[in-house]
Amino acid sequence: MTAQAAPTIVDDAVQPQRAAMLAMGTANPLNCMPQDEYADWYFRVTRSDHLINLKENMKKICRNSGIKKRYFHHSEETFRRHPEPAVRDQPSLDDILATAVPELAAAVALRAIDECGRPASDITHLVFTTYSGMHMPGADLRLASLLGLPSSVKRTSMYFHGCSAAVAALRVAKDLAENNPGARVLVASAELTLILFRAPQEDHIDELVTQALLSDGAGAVIVGAGGADEGPLFEMVSAAQTTLPNSEDGADGQLYASGMVFCPSAKLPALVRENVEQCFVEGVGPLVPSGGGSNDLFWAVHPGGLAILDSVEGGLALAPGKLDASRHVLSEYGNMSGTSIIFVLDELRRRGDLQPGGLGVMLGIGPGITMETMLLRVAAA
Ligand SMILES: CC(C)(COP(=O)(O)OP(=O)(O)OC[C@H]1O[C@@H](n2cnc3c(N)ncnc32)[C@H](O)[C@@H]1OP(=O)(O)O)[C@@H](O)C(=O)NCCC(=O)NCCSC(=O)CC(=O)O
């Protein structure tokens, strides 16, 4: 990826108190699974080795997934203690998820708070997102308690936004920061795939794709609108959400007593390819300087799968290398659903290719089909 020129944007005058990402943190559970061992492991723990053709199919999907390894909270030990999710479809997941989701979220939130250099008690708003379980009170409250946030913190939970969740949460955080002077918003996203772990079924290749690509992770970002004094990383210039018409069946998730069933459609990559440019142009295009094309921007794209990234690259006619950060995250961690985008942002800033003032687009792709776009500007060093 080459360093880019730093275009200026047009609406600074109308948005004096623009929100920015001030700090971020990411983390994964400890169990690391090489992708080339996954099919053998998965069919063994689900006692499905007799489904020989399906297992071969799974091996092929894993080989072609662009993923080297994934991380999981669960392990073989989980299924020795709780055999239900692996073999009977009657899982007893709730206690595990109710504890592990806020704990993982707290670990990443602490990293972001540390990086920010101000105490947790300065957090005024919490926006929490997950699909890995639902409780009342929710994981957001447990997270607030683990972090020791003030009891006055204003909590917003966003459940079941799938792979566009963290971009949507950041959009909400941007509005909160820009409309509440002094606000310091903690965005936390945590996903554990234990909620959707199920034995393979012969007529459900879509579920096999889910089992082969999705993985566990959490990310946190602190958002404020205090200007340069706060040491911003990325200014959040403008955000948009676009829902593709008649695409509800493009990614279908349903929560049952036995856990979540999530089925991405085989047509999802084509839907993305056909629509991504229009979503970009309509969503944040008007703020990109005239003459600036998609290749003049940096890109943080949800690494949903190799075919998804290839579709975004093709649909926007991006130069090779433009999605390297997303491809790297896919390879090293798998598809951590909405959380992935925070890993991509973190990867982009670590690479050191971004130029102060450089513009880029963050793109989340989730059920709907929903495309969440946010125009970002790299803050001055
Ligand atoms: C799964 C793959 C790695 C497999 O790649 P391959 O190179 O092996 O080959 P391929 O794409 O031709 O697929 C192999 C065979 O599997 C079938 N196949 C692929 N995806 C399928 C799906 N979702 N449902 C049912 N069948 C599917 C193909 O039709 C083909 O069938 P046949 O062999 O009969 O021709 C890739 O297709 C991929 O990256 N797909 C995108 C995955 C995806 O949807 N990710 C988003 C998850 S949801 C998400 O991130 C956001 C959200 O919505 O929340």
XYZ file of C-alpha atoms and ligand atoms in Angstrom:
435
model
C 0.000 0.000 0.000
C 1.434 3.385 -0.921
C 1.139 6.619 1.025
C -1.603 8.824 -0.368
C -2.039 12.522 -0.945
C -4.026 14.396 1.702
C -7.183 15.813 0.112
C -9.124 18.442 1.989
C -12.818 18.089 2.666
C -15.545 20.550 2.114
C -17.669 20.822 5.221
C -15.305 21.832 8.032
C -17.133 25.101 8.446
C -20.491 23.441 9.157
C -19.205 20.917 11.683
C -17.009 22.709 14.207
C -17.247 19.997 16.860
C -16.474 16.873 14.870
C -16.138 13.560 16.705
C -12.949 11.542 16.524
C -11.706 8.153 17.617
C -9.255 8.823 20.436
C -8.015 5.340 21.318
C -8.775 1.710 20.588
C -8.109 -1.801 21.850
C -8.641 -5.326 20.528
C -8.405 -8.819 21.995
C -9.273 -12.452 21.343
C -9.858 -15.430 23.605
C -6.862 -17.709 24.118
C -7.805 -20.843 22.160
C -6.092 -20.546 18.786
C -7.207 -22.915 16.029
C -5.164 -23.290 12.813
C -7.647 -23.196 9.943
C -6.151 -26.286 8.292
C -7.019 -28.318 11.415
C -10.515 -26.929 11.886
C -12.574 -29.338 9.769
C -11.096 -32.408 11.509
C -11.651 -30.815 14.929
C -15.193 -29.622 14.162
C -16.428 -32.920 12.778
C -14.801 -34.804 15.674
C -16.316 -32.719 18.496
C -19.731 -32.714 16.832
C -19.446 -36.495 16.329
C -20.081 -36.039 12.616
C -17.094 -37.877 11.101
C -19.518 -40.183 9.283
C -20.602 -37.246 7.055
C -17.629 -37.830 4.763
C -18.687 -35.655 1.800
C -19.707 -32.784 4.029
C -16.371 -32.922 5.799
C -14.519 -32.807 2.468
C -16.658 -29.799 1.542
C -15.736 -28.117 4.826
C -12.037 -28.794 4.196
C -12.305 -27.128 0.786
C -14.090 -24.078 2.209
C -11.424 -23.790 4.929
C -8.611 -24.143 2.356
C -10.122 -21.373 0.202
C -11.131 -19.098 3.053
C -8.050 -16.882 3.146
C -7.860 -17.609 6.894
C -4.748 -19.006 8.600
C -6.074 -19.168 12.144
C -9.007 -18.217 14.339
C -9.503 -17.743 18.087
C -12.321 -19.156 20.211
C -13.508 -18.933 23.797
C -14.717 -22.528 23.511
C -12.480 -25.570 23.179
C -12.848 -29.336 23.200
C -13.000 -29.041 26.992
C -16.144 -26.865 26.704
C -17.936 -29.673 24.918
C -16.770 -32.302 27.409
C -18.453 -30.234 30.129
C -21.440 -29.114 28.013
C -21.974 -31.678 25.251
C -25.313 -30.173 24.227
C -24.230 -27.566 21.659
C -21.994 -30.010 19.867
C -24.303 -32.983 19.626
C -27.887 -32.375 20.682
C -28.777 -28.865 19.655
C -30.008 -28.114 23.152
C -27.233 -25.920 24.430
C -26.721 -24.607 27.914
C -24.767 -21.610 26.701
C -26.281 -18.802 28.660
C -24.068 -18.893 31.731
C -20.880 -19.113 29.674
C -21.870 -16.255 27.372
C -23.314 -14.053 30.129
C -19.925 -14.079 31.834
C -17.432 -14.342 28.976
C -18.884 -11.673 26.645
C -18.676 -8.738 29.107
C -15.316 -9.994 30.404
C -13.790 -9.963 26.925
C -15.382 -6.561 26.267
C -13.929 -5.265 29.540
C -10.436 -6.450 28.571
C -10.488 -4.454 25.317
C -12.181 -1.452 26.910
C -9.383 -1.290 29.484
C -6.812 -1.320 26.680
C -8.569 1.612 24.994
C -8.953 3.491 28.291
C -5.250 2.952 29.074
C -4.260 4.216 25.647
C -6.450 7.261 26.117
C -4.642 8.133 29.329
C -7.738 9.254 31.199
C -9.614 7.321 33.890
C -12.647 5.121 33.273
C -14.632 7.535 35.440
C -14.408 10.078 32.580
C -16.594 7.873 30.345
C -20.017 9.498 29.957
C -21.677 7.144 27.440
C -21.361 3.443 26.630
C -22.499 1.952 23.317
C -22.303 -1.821 23.448
C -22.940 -4.241 20.648
C -23.153 -8.027 20.391
C -25.253 -10.895 19.059
C -23.659 -13.361 21.453
C -26.503 -13.647 23.927
C -29.258 -11.483 25.358
C -29.947 -10.892 29.008
C -31.761 -8.442 31.252
C -29.995 -6.535 32.582
C -27.637 -6.793 29.663
C -23.933 -7.382 29.183
C -23.553 -3.596 28.896
C -24.374 -3.221 32.590
C -21.977 -6.000 33.575
C -19.323 -4.330 31.425
C -19.939 -0.958 33.072
C -19.589 -2.603 36.465
C -16.381 -4.473 35.542
C -14.849 -1.193 34.361
C -16.078 0.797 37.352
C -17.884 3.291 35.110
C -19.879 5.987 36.943
C -23.494 5.032 37.677
C -24.479 8.089 35.620
C -23.022 6.556 32.442
C -25.647 6.492 29.688
C -25.815 3.010 28.202
C -27.072 2.043 24.718
C -27.171 -1.606 23.639
C -27.271 -2.581 19.985
C -28.111 -6.253 19.539
C -28.075 -8.380 16.398
C -26.600 -5.937 13.903
C -24.311 -8.728 12.701
C -21.233 -7.756 10.784
C -22.072 -4.061 10.469
C -22.528 -3.687 14.238
C -19.368 -1.845 15.259
C -19.609 0.647 12.395
C -23.236 1.295 13.388
C -22.159 1.703 17.035
C -19.454 4.155 15.981
C -22.055 6.102 13.984
C -24.194 6.374 17.134
C -21.121 7.346 19.182
C -20.294 10.084 16.679
C -23.773 11.598 17.102
C -23.559 11.338 20.904
C -20.146 12.990 21.025
C -21.088 15.797 18.656
C -24.336 16.616 20.452
C -23.245 16.367 24.091
C -20.397 18.748 24.867
C -17.693 17.031 26.911
C -19.009 13.546 26.122
C -16.544 10.682 26.132
C -18.154 7.663 24.508
C -16.884 4.117 24.941
C -17.873 1.824 22.061
C -17.422 -1.875 22.821
C -18.144 -4.811 20.539
C -17.702 -8.448 21.585
C -18.651 -11.661 19.808
C -18.280 -15.295 20.856
C -19.267 -17.826 18.219
C -20.292 -20.348 20.859
C -23.795 -18.914 20.354
C -23.875 -20.289 16.825
C -21.831 -23.448 17.239
C -23.865 -26.363 15.869
C -23.268 -29.749 14.357
C -23.110 -29.812 10.534
C -26.254 -30.625 8.568
C -26.167 -32.101 5.092
C -28.579 -29.670 3.449
C -27.035 -26.540 4.969
C -23.827 -25.490 3.220
C -24.558 -21.917 4.329
C -24.162 -22.969 7.964
C -20.941 -24.764 7.076
C -19.674 -21.448 5.685
C -20.603 -19.783 8.994
C -18.753 -22.441 11.003
C -15.736 -22.190 8.691
C -15.322 -18.396 8.725
C -16.624 -16.837 11.940
C -14.498 -16.424 15.038
C -14.309 -14.714 18.426
C -12.988 -11.273 19.222
C -13.683 -7.938 20.859
C -12.809 -4.355 20.117
C -13.278 -1.022 21.840
C -12.961 2.566 20.687
C -13.178 5.777 22.692
C -14.875 8.644 20.884
C -14.842 12.316 21.829
C -15.330 15.676 20.150
C -12.831 17.802 22.021
C -10.617 18.629 19.055
C -6.866 18.333 18.643
C -6.153 18.533 22.404
C -7.565 15.049 22.863
C -4.948 13.444 20.605
C -7.391 12.047 18.045
C -6.545 9.092 15.758
C -9.306 9.262 13.139
C -11.758 12.125 12.694
C -15.242 10.804 11.993
C -16.244 13.085 9.139
C -19.593 11.703 8.003
C -21.603 8.511 8.409
C -24.347 6.829 6.414
C -26.384 3.650 6.477
C -27.731 2.152 3.264
C -30.037 -0.863 3.075
C -30.068 -2.755 -0.213
C -33.651 -3.203 -1.432
C -35.052 -6.762 -1.484
C -31.973 -8.294 0.087
C -33.369 -9.445 3.439
C -32.434 -13.031 2.626
C -28.797 -12.098 1.914
C -27.762 -12.861 5.490
C -30.335 -14.509 7.694
C -29.975 -14.917 11.462
C -32.462 -16.252 13.998
C -32.126 -16.798 17.736
C -33.634 -20.052 19.003
C -33.613 -21.642 22.463
C -30.779 -23.773 21.089
C -28.624 -20.829 20.039
C -28.369 -18.721 16.929
C -28.610 -20.010 13.378
C -26.887 -17.715 10.898
C -27.004 -18.379 7.172
C -25.180 -16.080 4.760
C -26.591 -16.514 1.268
C -24.406 -17.693 -1.610
C -25.522 -14.555 -3.466
C -24.053 -12.193 -0.829
C -20.722 -11.617 -2.629
C -22.552 -10.712 -5.875
C -24.932 -8.379 -3.994
C -21.951 -6.609 -2.482
C -20.138 -6.313 -5.810
C -23.210 -4.893 -7.575
C -24.075 -2.329 -4.902
C -20.949 -1.235 -3.076
C -20.032 1.623 -5.384
C -23.499 3.163 -5.235
C -23.528 2.841 -1.433
C -20.181 4.610 -1.274
C -21.223 7.370 -3.685
C -24.593 7.988 -2.021
C -23.342 7.515 1.521
C -20.177 9.540 1.866
C -19.299 10.380 -1.755
C -20.561 14.002 -1.582
C -17.888 14.783 1.029
C -15.014 13.358 -0.963
C -13.249 16.207 -2.807
C -14.294 16.466 -6.410
C -11.999 14.491 -8.638
C -11.088 12.193 -5.738
C -11.761 8.564 -6.631
C -11.972 5.514 -4.415
C -8.290 4.781 -5.020
C -7.328 8.129 -3.454
C -8.778 6.939 -0.144
C -7.645 4.388 2.400
C -10.134 1.576 3.043
C -11.160 -0.244 6.216
C -13.559 -2.923 4.967
C -15.304 -5.659 6.969
C -13.358 -8.869 6.251
C -16.465 -11.040 5.850
C -14.709 -13.605 3.684
C -12.371 -13.698 0.707
C -15.285 -13.491 -1.717
C -16.661 -10.433 0.123
C -13.324 -8.596 -0.034
C -12.855 -9.538 -3.696
C -16.361 -8.179 -4.365
C -15.641 -4.859 -2.666
C -12.339 -4.604 -4.518
C -14.013 -5.414 -7.852
C -17.130 -3.280 -7.273
C -15.055 -0.198 -6.450
C -12.267 -0.990 -8.943
C -9.740 -0.693 -6.125
C -6.062 -1.121 -6.884
C -4.405 -4.305 -5.581
C -3.225 -3.756 -2.021
C -5.973 -1.305 -1.062
C -7.619 -3.945 1.124
C -4.401 -5.389 2.543
C -5.294 -4.479 6.137
C -8.670 -6.258 5.831
C -7.071 -9.286 4.159
C -4.484 -9.437 6.943
C -7.170 -9.390 9.664
C -9.152 -12.102 7.841
C -6.052 -14.255 7.606
C -4.891 -13.833 11.208
C -8.251 -13.856 13.003
C -11.086 -14.948 10.679
C -14.400 -13.092 10.445
C -15.097 -11.753 13.950
C -18.389 -10.289 12.719
C -18.922 -6.595 13.538
C -15.890 -6.534 15.801
C -13.530 -7.163 12.861
C -13.611 -3.574 11.678
C -11.892 -2.357 14.856
C -9.058 -4.825 14.173
C -8.820 -3.427 10.632
C -8.608 0.172 11.891
C -5.961 -0.900 14.400
C -4.025 -2.701 11.655
C -4.193 0.365 9.382
C -2.767 2.684 12.000
C -0.037 0.181 12.933
C 1.118 -0.098 9.313
C 2.216 3.523 9.329
C 1.118 4.130 5.713
C -1.522 6.697 6.614
C -0.746 10.334 6.093
C -2.073 13.048 8.439
C -5.134 14.543 6.781
C -5.616 11.482 4.548
C -9.205 10.481 3.907
C -10.548 6.956 4.015
C -13.734 4.942 4.238
C -14.791 2.462 6.889
C -17.304 -0.024 5.489
C -19.402 -2.469 7.507
C -21.548 -5.075 5.738
C -24.317 -6.745 7.707
C -27.780 -8.273 7.567
C -30.323 -6.168 5.719
C -28.246 -6.199 3.576
C -26.967 -3.117 5.342
C -23.897 -1.176 4.356
C -22.613 1.236 6.990
C -20.142 3.739 5.593
C -18.132 6.327 7.485
C -15.735 8.829 5.988
C -12.625 9.119 8.180
C -9.767 11.555 8.178
C -6.408 10.737 9.711
C -5.799 13.242 12.471
C -2.750 15.477 12.453
C 0.241 13.816 14.143
C -17.005 -19.619 1.545
C -15.910 -19.320 0.512
C -14.577 -19.085 1.274
C -15.777 -20.560 -0.391
O -14.925 -20.249 -1.450
P -14.528 -21.320 -2.591
O -13.379 -20.720 -3.323
O -14.337 -22.670 -1.949
O -15.640 -21.509 -3.642
P -17.085 -20.966 -3.951
O -17.252 -19.552 -3.542
O -17.283 -21.281 -5.388
O -18.022 -21.889 -3.059
C -17.920 -23.304 -3.087
C -19.313 -23.891 -3.094
O -19.982 -23.466 -1.891
C -21.173 -22.780 -2.246
N -21.387 -21.686 -1.315
C -20.523 -20.676 -1.048
N -21.078 -19.841 -0.144
C -22.286 -20.349 0.157
C -23.321 -19.942 1.010
N -23.205 -18.846 1.758
N -24.423 -20.702 1.070
C -24.546 -21.832 0.329
N -23.593 -22.254 -0.505
C -22.479 -21.534 -0.601
C -20.939 -22.260 -3.648
O -22.163 -22.027 -4.308
C -20.166 -23.428 -4.261
O -21.071 -24.459 -4.560
P -20.854 -25.480 -5.791
O -19.577 -26.208 -5.440
O -22.084 -26.333 -5.749
O -20.731 -24.622 -7.008
C -16.250 -18.073 -0.348
O -17.381 -18.375 -1.156
C -16.548 -16.865 0.467
O -15.670 -16.159 0.988
N -17.853 -16.544 0.534
C -18.336 -15.381 1.289
C -18.630 -15.787 2.691
C -19.636 -14.879 3.319
O -20.796 -14.812 2.899
N -19.191 -14.140 4.296
C -20.058 -13.190 4.983
C -20.489 -13.770 6.294
S -21.699 -12.744 6.955
C -20.944 -11.304 7.312
O -19.756 -11.213 7.345
C -21.797 -10.129 7.527
C -23.170 -10.265 8.094
O -24.055 -10.422 7.288
O -23.424 -10.106 9.302
